[in-house]
Coordinates of C-alpha atoms in Angstrom, one line a residue:
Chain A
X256 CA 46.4 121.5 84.0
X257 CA 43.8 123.5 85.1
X258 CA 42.7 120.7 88.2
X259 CA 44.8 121.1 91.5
X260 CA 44.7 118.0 93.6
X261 CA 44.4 119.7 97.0
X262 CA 46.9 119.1 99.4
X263 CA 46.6 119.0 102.8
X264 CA 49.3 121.4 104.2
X265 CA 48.9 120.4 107.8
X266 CA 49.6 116.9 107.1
X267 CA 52.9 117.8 104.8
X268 CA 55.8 116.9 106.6
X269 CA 58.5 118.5 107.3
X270 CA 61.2 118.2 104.1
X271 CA 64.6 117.0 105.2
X272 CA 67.3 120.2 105.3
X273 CA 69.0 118.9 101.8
X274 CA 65.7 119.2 99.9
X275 CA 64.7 122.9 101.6
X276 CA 68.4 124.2 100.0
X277 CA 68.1 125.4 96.4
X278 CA 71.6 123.4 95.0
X279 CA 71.4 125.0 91.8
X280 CA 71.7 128.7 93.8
X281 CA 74.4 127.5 96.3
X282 CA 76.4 125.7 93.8
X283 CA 78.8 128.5 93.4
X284 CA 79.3 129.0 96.8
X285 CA 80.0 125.8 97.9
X286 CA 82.4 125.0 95.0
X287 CA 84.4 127.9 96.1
X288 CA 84.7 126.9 99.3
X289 CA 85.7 123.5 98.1
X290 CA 88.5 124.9 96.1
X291 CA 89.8 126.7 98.8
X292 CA 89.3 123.9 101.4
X293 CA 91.4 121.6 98.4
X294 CA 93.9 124.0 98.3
X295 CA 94.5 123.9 102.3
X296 CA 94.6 120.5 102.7
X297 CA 96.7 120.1 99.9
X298 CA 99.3 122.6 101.4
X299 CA 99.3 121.2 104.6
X300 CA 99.4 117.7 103.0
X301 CA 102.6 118.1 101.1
X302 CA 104.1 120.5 103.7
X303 CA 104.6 123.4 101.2
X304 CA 106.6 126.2 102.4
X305 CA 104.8 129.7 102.0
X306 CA 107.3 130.9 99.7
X307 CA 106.1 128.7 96.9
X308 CA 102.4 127.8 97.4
X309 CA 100.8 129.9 100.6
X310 CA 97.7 128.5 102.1
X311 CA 94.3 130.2 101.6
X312 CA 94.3 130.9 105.3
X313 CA 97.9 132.8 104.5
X314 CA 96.7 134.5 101.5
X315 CA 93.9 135.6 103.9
X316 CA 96.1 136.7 106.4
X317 CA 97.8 138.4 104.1
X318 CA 95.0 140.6 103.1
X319 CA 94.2 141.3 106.5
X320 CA 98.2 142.5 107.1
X321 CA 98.0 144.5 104.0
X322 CA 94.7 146.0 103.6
X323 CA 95.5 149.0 102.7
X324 CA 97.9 149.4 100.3
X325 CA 95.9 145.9 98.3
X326 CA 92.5 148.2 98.6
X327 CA 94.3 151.7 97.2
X328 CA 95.8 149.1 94.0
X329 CA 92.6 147.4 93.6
X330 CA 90.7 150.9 93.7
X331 CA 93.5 152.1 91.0
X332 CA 93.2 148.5 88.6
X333 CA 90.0 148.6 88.9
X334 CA 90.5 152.5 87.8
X335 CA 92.6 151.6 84.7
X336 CA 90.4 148.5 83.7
X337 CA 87.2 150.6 83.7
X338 CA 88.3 153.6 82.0
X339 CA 89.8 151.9 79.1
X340 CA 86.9 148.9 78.9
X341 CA 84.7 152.3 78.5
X342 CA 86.8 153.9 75.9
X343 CA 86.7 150.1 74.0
X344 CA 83.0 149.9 74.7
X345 CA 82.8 153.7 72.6
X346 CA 85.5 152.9 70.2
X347 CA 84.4 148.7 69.5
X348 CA 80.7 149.6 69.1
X349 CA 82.0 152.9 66.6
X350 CA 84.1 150.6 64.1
X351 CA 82.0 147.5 64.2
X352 CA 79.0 149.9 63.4
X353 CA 81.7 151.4 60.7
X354 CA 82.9 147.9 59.2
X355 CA 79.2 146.5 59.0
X356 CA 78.2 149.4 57.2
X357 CA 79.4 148.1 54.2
X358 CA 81.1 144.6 52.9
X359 CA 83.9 146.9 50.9
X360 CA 84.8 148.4 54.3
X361 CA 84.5 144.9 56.1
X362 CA 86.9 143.1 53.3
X363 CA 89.0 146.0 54.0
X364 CA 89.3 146.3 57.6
X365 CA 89.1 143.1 59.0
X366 CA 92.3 141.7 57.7
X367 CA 94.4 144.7 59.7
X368 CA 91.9 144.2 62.7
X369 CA 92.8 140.1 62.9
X370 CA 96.8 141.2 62.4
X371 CA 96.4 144.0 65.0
X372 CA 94.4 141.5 67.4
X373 CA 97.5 138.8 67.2
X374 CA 100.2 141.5 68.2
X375 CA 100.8 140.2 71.8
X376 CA 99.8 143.8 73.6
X377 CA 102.7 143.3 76.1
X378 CA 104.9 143.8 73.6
X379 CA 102.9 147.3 72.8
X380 CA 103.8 148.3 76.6
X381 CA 107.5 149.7 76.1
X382 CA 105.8 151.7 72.8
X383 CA 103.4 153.4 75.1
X384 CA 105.6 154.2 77.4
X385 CA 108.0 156.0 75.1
X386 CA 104.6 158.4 73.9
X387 CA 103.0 159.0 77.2
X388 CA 105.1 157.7 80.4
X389 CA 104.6 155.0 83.1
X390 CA 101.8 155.2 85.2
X391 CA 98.1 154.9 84.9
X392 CA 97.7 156.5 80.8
X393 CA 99.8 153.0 79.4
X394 CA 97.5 150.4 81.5
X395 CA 94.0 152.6 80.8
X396 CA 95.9 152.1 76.8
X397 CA 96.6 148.5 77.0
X398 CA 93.3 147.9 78.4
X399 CA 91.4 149.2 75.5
X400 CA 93.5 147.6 73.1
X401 CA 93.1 143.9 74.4
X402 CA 89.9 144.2 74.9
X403 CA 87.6 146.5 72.2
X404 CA 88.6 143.5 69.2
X405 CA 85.5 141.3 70.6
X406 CA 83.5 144.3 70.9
X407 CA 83.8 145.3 66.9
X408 CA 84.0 141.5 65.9
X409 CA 80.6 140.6 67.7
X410 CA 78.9 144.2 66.6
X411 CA 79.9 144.0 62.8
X412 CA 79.1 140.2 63.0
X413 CA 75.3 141.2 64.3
X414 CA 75.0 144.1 61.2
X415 CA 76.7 141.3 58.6
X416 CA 73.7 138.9 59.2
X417 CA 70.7 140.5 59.0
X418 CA 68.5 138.0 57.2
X419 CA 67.8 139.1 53.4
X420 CA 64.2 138.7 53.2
X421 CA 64.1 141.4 56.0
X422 CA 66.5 143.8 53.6
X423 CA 64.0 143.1 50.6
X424 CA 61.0 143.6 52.4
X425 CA 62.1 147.3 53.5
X426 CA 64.5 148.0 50.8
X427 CA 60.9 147.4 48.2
X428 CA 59.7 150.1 50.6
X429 CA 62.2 152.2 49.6
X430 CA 64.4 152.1 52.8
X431 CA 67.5 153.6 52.5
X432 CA 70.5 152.0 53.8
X433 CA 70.6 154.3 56.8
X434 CA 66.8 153.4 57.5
X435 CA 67.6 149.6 57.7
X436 CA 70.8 150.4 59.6
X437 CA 68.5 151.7 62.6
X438 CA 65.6 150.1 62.5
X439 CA 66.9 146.6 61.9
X440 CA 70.9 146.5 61.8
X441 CA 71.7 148.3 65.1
X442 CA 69.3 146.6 67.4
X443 CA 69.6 143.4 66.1
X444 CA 73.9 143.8 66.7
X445 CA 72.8 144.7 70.3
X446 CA 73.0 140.8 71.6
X447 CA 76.1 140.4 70.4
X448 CA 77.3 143.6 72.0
X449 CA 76.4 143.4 75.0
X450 CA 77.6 139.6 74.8
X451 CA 80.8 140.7 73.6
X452 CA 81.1 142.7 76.9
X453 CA 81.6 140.1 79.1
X454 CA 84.6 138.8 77.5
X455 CA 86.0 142.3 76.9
X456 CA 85.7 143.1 80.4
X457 CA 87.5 140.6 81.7
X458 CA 90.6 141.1 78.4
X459 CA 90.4 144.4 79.9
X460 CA 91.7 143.0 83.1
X461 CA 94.4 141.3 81.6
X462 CA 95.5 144.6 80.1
X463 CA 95.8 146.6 82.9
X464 CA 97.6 144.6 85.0
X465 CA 100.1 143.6 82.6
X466 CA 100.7 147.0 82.1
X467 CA 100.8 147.6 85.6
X468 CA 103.3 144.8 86.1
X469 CA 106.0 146.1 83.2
X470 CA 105.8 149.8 83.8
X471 CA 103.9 151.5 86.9
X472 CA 104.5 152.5 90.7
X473 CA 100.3 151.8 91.3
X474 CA 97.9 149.1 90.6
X475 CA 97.7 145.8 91.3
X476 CA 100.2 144.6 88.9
X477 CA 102.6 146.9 90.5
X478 CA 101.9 145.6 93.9
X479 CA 102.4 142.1 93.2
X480 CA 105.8 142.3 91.0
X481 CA 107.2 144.1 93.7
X482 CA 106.0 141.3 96.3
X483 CA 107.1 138.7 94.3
X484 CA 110.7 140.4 94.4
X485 CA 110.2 140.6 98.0
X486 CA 109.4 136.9 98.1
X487 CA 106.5 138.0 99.8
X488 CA 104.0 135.3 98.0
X489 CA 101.2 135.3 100.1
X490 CA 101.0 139.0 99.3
X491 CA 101.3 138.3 95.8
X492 CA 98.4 135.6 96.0
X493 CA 96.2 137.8 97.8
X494 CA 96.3 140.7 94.5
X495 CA 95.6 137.8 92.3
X496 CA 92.6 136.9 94.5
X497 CA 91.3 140.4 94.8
X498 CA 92.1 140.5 90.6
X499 CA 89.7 137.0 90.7
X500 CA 87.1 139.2 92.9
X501 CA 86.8 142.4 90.4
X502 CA 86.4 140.1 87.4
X503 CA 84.1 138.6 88.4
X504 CA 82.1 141.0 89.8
X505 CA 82.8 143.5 86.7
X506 CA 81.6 140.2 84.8
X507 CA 78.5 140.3 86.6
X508 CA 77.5 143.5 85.9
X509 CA 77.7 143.2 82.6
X510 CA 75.6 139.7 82.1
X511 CA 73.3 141.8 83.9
X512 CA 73.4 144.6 81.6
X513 CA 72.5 142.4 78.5
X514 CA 69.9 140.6 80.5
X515 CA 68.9 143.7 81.4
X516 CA 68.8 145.5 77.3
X517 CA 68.5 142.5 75.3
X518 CA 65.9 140.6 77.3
X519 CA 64.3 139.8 73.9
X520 CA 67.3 137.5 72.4
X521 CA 66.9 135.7 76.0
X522 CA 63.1 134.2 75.2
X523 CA 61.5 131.8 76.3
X524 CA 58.8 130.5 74.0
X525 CA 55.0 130.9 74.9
X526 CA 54.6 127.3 76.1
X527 CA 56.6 127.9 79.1
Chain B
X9 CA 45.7 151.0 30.8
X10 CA 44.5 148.0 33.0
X11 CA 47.6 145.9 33.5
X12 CA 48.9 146.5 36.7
X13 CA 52.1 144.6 36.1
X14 CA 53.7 144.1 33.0
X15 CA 56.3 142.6 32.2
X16 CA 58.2 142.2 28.2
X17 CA 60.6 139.9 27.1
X18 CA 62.5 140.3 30.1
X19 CA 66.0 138.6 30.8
X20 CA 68.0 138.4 33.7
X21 CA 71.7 137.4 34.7
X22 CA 73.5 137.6 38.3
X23 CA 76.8 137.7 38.2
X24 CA 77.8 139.6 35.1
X25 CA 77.7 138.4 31.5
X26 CA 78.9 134.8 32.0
X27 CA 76.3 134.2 35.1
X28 CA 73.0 132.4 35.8
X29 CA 70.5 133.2 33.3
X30 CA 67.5 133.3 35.6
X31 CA 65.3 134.5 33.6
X32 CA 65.0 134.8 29.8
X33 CA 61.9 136.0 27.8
X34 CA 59.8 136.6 30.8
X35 CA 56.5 137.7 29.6
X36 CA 53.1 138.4 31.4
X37 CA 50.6 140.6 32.5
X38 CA 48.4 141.3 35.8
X39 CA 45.3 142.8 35.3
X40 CA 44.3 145.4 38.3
X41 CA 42.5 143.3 41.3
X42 CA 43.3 140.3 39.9
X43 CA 45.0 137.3 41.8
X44 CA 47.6 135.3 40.6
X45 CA 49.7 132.3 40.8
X46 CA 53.2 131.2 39.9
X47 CA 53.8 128.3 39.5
X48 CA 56.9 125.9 38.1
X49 CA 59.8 123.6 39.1
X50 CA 62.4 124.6 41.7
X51 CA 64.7 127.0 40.7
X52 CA 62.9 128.3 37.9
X53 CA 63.3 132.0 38.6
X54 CA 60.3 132.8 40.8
X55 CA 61.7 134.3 43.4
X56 CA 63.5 136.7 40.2
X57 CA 60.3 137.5 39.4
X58 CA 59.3 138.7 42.6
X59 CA 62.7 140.8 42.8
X60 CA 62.0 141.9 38.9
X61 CA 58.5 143.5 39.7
X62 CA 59.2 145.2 43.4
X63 CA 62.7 146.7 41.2
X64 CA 65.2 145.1 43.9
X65 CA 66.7 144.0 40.6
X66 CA 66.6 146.0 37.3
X67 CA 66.6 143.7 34.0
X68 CA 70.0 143.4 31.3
X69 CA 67.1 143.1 28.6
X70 CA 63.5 143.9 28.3
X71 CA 60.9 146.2 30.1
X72 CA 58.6 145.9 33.5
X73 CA 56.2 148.0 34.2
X74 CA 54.3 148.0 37.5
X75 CA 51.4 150.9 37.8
X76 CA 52.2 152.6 34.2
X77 CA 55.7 153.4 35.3
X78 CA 58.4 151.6 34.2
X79 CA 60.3 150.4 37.5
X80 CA 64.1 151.1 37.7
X81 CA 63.9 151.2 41.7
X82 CA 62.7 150.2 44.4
X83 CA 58.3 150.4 44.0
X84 CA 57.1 151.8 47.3
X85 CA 53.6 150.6 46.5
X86 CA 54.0 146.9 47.0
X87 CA 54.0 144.9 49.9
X88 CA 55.8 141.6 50.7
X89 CA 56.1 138.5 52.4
X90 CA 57.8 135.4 52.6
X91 CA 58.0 132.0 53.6
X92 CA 59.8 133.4 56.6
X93 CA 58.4 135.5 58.7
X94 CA 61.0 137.5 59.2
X95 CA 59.5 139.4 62.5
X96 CA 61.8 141.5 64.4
X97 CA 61.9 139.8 67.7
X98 CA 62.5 143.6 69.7
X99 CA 59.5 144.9 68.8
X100 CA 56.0 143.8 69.5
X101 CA 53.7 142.6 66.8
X102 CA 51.9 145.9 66.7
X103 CA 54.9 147.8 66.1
X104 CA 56.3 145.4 63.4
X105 CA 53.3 145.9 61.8
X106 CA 53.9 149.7 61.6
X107 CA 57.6 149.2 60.2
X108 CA 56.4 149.8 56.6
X109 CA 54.9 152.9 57.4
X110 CA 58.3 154.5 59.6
X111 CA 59.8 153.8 55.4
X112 CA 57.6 154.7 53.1
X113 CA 57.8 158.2 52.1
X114 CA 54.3 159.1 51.4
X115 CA 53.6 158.1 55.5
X116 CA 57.1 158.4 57.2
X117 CA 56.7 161.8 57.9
X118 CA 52.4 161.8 59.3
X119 CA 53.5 158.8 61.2
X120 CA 54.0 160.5 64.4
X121 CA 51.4 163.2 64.2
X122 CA 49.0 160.5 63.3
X123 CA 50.1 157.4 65.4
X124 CA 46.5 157.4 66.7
X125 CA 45.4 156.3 63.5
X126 CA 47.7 154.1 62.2
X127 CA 47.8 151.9 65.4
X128 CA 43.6 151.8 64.7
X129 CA 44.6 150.6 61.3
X130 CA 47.1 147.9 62.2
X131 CA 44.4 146.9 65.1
X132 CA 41.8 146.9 62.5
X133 CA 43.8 144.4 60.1
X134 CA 45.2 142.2 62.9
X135 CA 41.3 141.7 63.6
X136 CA 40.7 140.8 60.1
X137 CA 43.8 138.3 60.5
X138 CA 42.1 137.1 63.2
X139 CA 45.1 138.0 65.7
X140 CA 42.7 141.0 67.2
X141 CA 44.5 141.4 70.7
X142 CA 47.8 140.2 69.7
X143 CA 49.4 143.3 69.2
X144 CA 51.3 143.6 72.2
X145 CA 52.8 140.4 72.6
X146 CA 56.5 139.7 70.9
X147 CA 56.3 137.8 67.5
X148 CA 58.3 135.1 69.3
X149 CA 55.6 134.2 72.0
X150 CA 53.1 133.8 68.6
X151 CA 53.3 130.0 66.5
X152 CA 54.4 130.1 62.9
X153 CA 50.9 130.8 62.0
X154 CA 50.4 133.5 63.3
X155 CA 53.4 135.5 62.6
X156 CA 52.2 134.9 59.3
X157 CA 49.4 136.3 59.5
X158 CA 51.0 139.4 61.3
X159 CA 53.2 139.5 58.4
X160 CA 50.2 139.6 56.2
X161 CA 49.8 142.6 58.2
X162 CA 52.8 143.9 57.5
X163 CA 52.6 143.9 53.9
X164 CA 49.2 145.4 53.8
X165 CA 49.7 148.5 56.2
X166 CA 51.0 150.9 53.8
X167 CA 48.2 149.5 51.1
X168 CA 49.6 148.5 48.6
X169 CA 48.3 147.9 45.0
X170 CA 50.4 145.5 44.8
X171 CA 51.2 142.0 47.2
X172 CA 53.6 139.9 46.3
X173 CA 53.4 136.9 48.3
X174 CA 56.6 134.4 47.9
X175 CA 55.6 131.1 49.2
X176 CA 54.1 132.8 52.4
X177 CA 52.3 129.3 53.7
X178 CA 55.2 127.2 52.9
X179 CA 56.2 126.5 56.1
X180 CA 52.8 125.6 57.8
X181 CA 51.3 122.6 58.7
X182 CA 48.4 121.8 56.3
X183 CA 45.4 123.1 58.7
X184 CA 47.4 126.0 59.8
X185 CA 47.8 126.9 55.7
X186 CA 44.0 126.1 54.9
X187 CA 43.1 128.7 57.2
X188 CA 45.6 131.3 55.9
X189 CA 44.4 130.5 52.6
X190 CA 40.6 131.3 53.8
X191 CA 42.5 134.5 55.5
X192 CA 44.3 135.6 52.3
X193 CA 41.1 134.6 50.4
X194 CA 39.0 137.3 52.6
X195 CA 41.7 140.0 52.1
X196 CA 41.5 140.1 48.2
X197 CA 38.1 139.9 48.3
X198 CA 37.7 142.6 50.9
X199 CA 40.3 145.1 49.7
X200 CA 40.6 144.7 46.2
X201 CA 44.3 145.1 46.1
X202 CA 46.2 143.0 43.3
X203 CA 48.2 140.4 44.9
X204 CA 50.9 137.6 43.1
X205 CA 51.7 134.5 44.9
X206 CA 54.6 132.0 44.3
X207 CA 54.0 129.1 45.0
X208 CA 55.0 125.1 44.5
X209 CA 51.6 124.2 46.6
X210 CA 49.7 123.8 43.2
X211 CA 46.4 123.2 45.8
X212 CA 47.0 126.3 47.2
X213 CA 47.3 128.2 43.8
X214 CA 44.3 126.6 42.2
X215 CA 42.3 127.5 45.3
X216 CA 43.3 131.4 45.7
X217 CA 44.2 132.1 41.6
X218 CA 42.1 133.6 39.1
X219 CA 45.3 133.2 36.8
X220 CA 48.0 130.3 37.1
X221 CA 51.2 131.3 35.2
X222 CA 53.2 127.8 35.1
X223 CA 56.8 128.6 34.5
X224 CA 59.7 126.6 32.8
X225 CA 63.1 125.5 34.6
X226 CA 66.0 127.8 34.5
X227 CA 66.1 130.5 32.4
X228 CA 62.6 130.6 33.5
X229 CA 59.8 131.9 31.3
X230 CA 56.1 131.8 31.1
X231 CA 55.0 128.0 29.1
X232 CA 51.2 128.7 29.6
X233 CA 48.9 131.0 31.3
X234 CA 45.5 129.1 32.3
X235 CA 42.8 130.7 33.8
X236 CA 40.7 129.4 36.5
X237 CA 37.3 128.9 36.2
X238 CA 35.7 128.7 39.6
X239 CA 33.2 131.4 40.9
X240 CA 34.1 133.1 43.8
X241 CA 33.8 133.4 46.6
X242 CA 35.3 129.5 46.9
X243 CA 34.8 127.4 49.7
X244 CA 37.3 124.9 50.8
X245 CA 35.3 122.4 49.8
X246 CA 36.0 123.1 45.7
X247 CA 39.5 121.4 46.7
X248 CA 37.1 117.8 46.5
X249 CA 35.0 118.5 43.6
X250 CA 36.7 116.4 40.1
X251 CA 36.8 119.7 38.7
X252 CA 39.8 121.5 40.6
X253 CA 41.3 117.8 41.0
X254 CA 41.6 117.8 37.1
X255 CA 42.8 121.2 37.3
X256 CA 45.4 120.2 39.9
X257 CA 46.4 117.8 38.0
X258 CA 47.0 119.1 34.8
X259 CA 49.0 121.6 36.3
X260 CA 51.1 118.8 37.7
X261 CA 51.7 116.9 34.2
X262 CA 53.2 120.2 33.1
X263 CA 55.4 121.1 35.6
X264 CA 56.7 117.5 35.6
X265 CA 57.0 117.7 31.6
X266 CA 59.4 121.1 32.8
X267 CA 61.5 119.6 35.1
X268 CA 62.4 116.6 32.4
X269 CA 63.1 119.1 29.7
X270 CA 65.5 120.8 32.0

């Protein structure tokens, strides 16, 4: 390990293009463009008309034609989606601290949560319409609801397993159960939370929009019903493309986020 | 009064009145300093015992008393460690090794005003470990060995009268555990403190024990108490000499007598 052969560098020669490219980093890249390159020739191929399968150069079109009003919807999705993913990330991480505290509480709760998580939250829509209106309150609702269920699973899941022997060792100290709720429970659910973030995030997508779609005059789901109606498909193609484009950049974020927090549950060992 | 642990005709169920007996007629003593060894077949309540003396579980029948109080919680002055190390992976070594002291009463509260002094300490016993300079790194980038010995650590910080050591080497290769054993060896001698270690490595509790308790299957209680003979301080090489082999091995024939009556 510790003897380097020494190389030459003059006499290194020059490494073909396809061994220069890192493959691994492009990969995504390139796959897109194969999708979308697929999906061209694949419309031109079976002659589709643009009413029922617009080609990507369409859909791109499209965006171009209707920048703005696709940028104000995306802006106002994007609004809804955030706010209530925040309100889920406040309210998730509160109950599933809340449900781990105890198994009493966790017997009791987690039944309702599973029956309350397998309500199809489309159908909760028309409800939250009645209380507070169309517009953006219902979506920023429906939002939260699809998407803070992960959040408390994966947080009460990291306080339900803390290994015993850890709980002995501080409770023959004389911890208290608040004591090994902060210095063991709540750091060691913090993997799983900010895990659990990733999926909520994009749930929260989902929530919005269909929200949008039933009952609002803004946001992408909005946009697109009302395109669709208008047979105007590439249009309607395009909000699901920029719907692709905030998920997964709003994904993104947040695997960077745990990275970022939890760079301990990410270890490598010391060998490497 | 020089037992530090006592324990009388003690007996144990989990899970109410028609459970496990774990434990029934547990008696024995530890004298103050003294190490010793439990030994016995698997599932013959040692890990009870452990539970029994540091008053995570209170006894249906009979008395124990650690450090002339009779224990009906949790005793704040011992320390212990277990097969698994049981690290938490967020914090470095160092400040796993200060855990303890963020708990226990009696330190909780100088911990911050004296941090200076307490990080000397866990330096000083992570020296003695022979992990001096480890402290910063994360228990994961250290082998199985030593996050045992930082557990070691870990137990000790608060300093304990007591160490209660539940199969601590168990998961070690055997050159890894000789040296622990030389480690753990070095600590009672050093510090005095009174430590009790579970064990099925009957090597192992020959080597360390002044006292082998030799336990019977479930309900567990004490079938003899032998005493070790060899002076201290030991050097590895006692585990060749015919002596400790004939030890060793009649503390074999017995367990093996205890597992066939169960």
């Amino acid at each position: 390990m510790t003897s380097v052969t020494e190389t030459p560098v003059a006499t290194l020669p020059k490494k073909p293009l396809s061994a220069r490219i890192n493959w691994v980093r492009a990969a995504p890249f390139l796959y897109t463009l194969a999708l979308f390159v697929l999906w061209e020739g694949l419309v031109l191929a079976l002659d589709m008309p643009p009413t029922i399968l617009p080609s990507p150069t369409r859909v791109f079109q499209a965006i171009v034609q209707y920048w703005s009003p696709i940028w104000k919807n995306s802006l106002q999705t994007l609004y809804t989606t955030t706010v209530g993913f925040a309100i889920a990330v406040v309210a998730g991480l509160a109950i599933g601290l809340f449900i781990g505290w105890s198994k009493t509480i966790y017997a009791g709760l987690y039944p309702l949560m599973i029956g309350f998580n397998a309500i199809p939250k489309v159908a909760l829509v028309p409800i939250l319409v009645i209380w507070f209106g169309i517009g953006t309150v219902p979506a920023v609702l429906t939002a939260f609801l699809i998407s803070f269920f992960p959040i408390v699973v994966n947080v009460a899941t990291g306080l339900a397993t803390i290994e015993p022997e850890t709980e002995d060792v501080l409770r023959a100290l004389g911890a208290r159960k608040m004591d090994i709720m902060l210095k063991v429970g709540i750091p060691r659910s913090m993997p799983y939370f900010f895990g659990s973030l990733k999926i909520a995030i994009t749930l929260a997508f989902v929530g919005s929009v269909v929200s949008e779609t039933v009952a609002s005059n803004y946001g992408l789901g909005n946009m697109m019903s009302s395109a669709q109606s208008q047979f105007n498909v590439p249009l309607v193609f395009a909000g699901l493309l920029m719907l692709a484009v905030e998920g997964i950049v709003m994904y993104a974020l947040m695997a960077w986020l745990e990275r970022r927090m939890t760079g301990w549950a990410h270890r490598s060992t010391m060998a490497q | 009064m020089s037992h530090l642990v006592s324990i009388d005709n003690v007996d144990m169920r989990y899970g109410g009145a028609d459970g496990t007996l774990a434990v029934s007629g547990l008696t024995m003593r530890v004298d103050k300093g003294e190490f010793s060894a439990v030994v016995g077949p698997s599932g013959c309540g040692k890990s009870t015992l452990m539970k029994l003396v540091t008053g995570l579980h209170i006894p249906q029948a009979g008395v124990v008393v650690v450090a002339g109080a009779q224990v009906t919680k949790p005793v704040s002055i011992v320390g212990m460690a277990f097969r698994n190390p049981t690290m938490l992976p967020w914090r470095t070594t160092l400040e796993n090794i200060l855990l303890p002291l963020e708990i226990v009463e009696r330190h909780r509260h100088r911990l911050r005003a004296n941090k200076k002094e307490y990080v000397e300490k866990a330096e000083h016993l992570l020296e003695t470990v022979g992990l001096k300079g480890f402290g910063q790194k994360f228990p994961w980038q250290l082998s199985g060995g030593m996050q045992q010995r930082a557990n070691l650590c870990r137990a000790l910080i608060h300093e304990p009268d007591l160490l209660m050591l539940d199969e601590p080497f168990g998961a070690l290769d055997a050159f890894t555990r000789e040296e622990l054993w030389c480690v753990i060896r070095d600590l009672h001698a050093a510090q005095g403190v009174t430590i009790v270690l579970v064990t099925h490595d009957l090597r192992e509790a020959v080597f360390l024990a002044d006292k082998i308790f030799v336990m019977s299957a479930r309900p567990g209680r004490i079938l003899k108490e032998h005493h070790v003979p060899f002076a201290r301080p030991r050097d590895l090489d006692i585990m060749y000499h015919s002596d400790f082999n004939d030890m060793v091995h009649e503390l074999h024939g017995e367990i093996a007598k205890a597992r066939v009556v169960a």
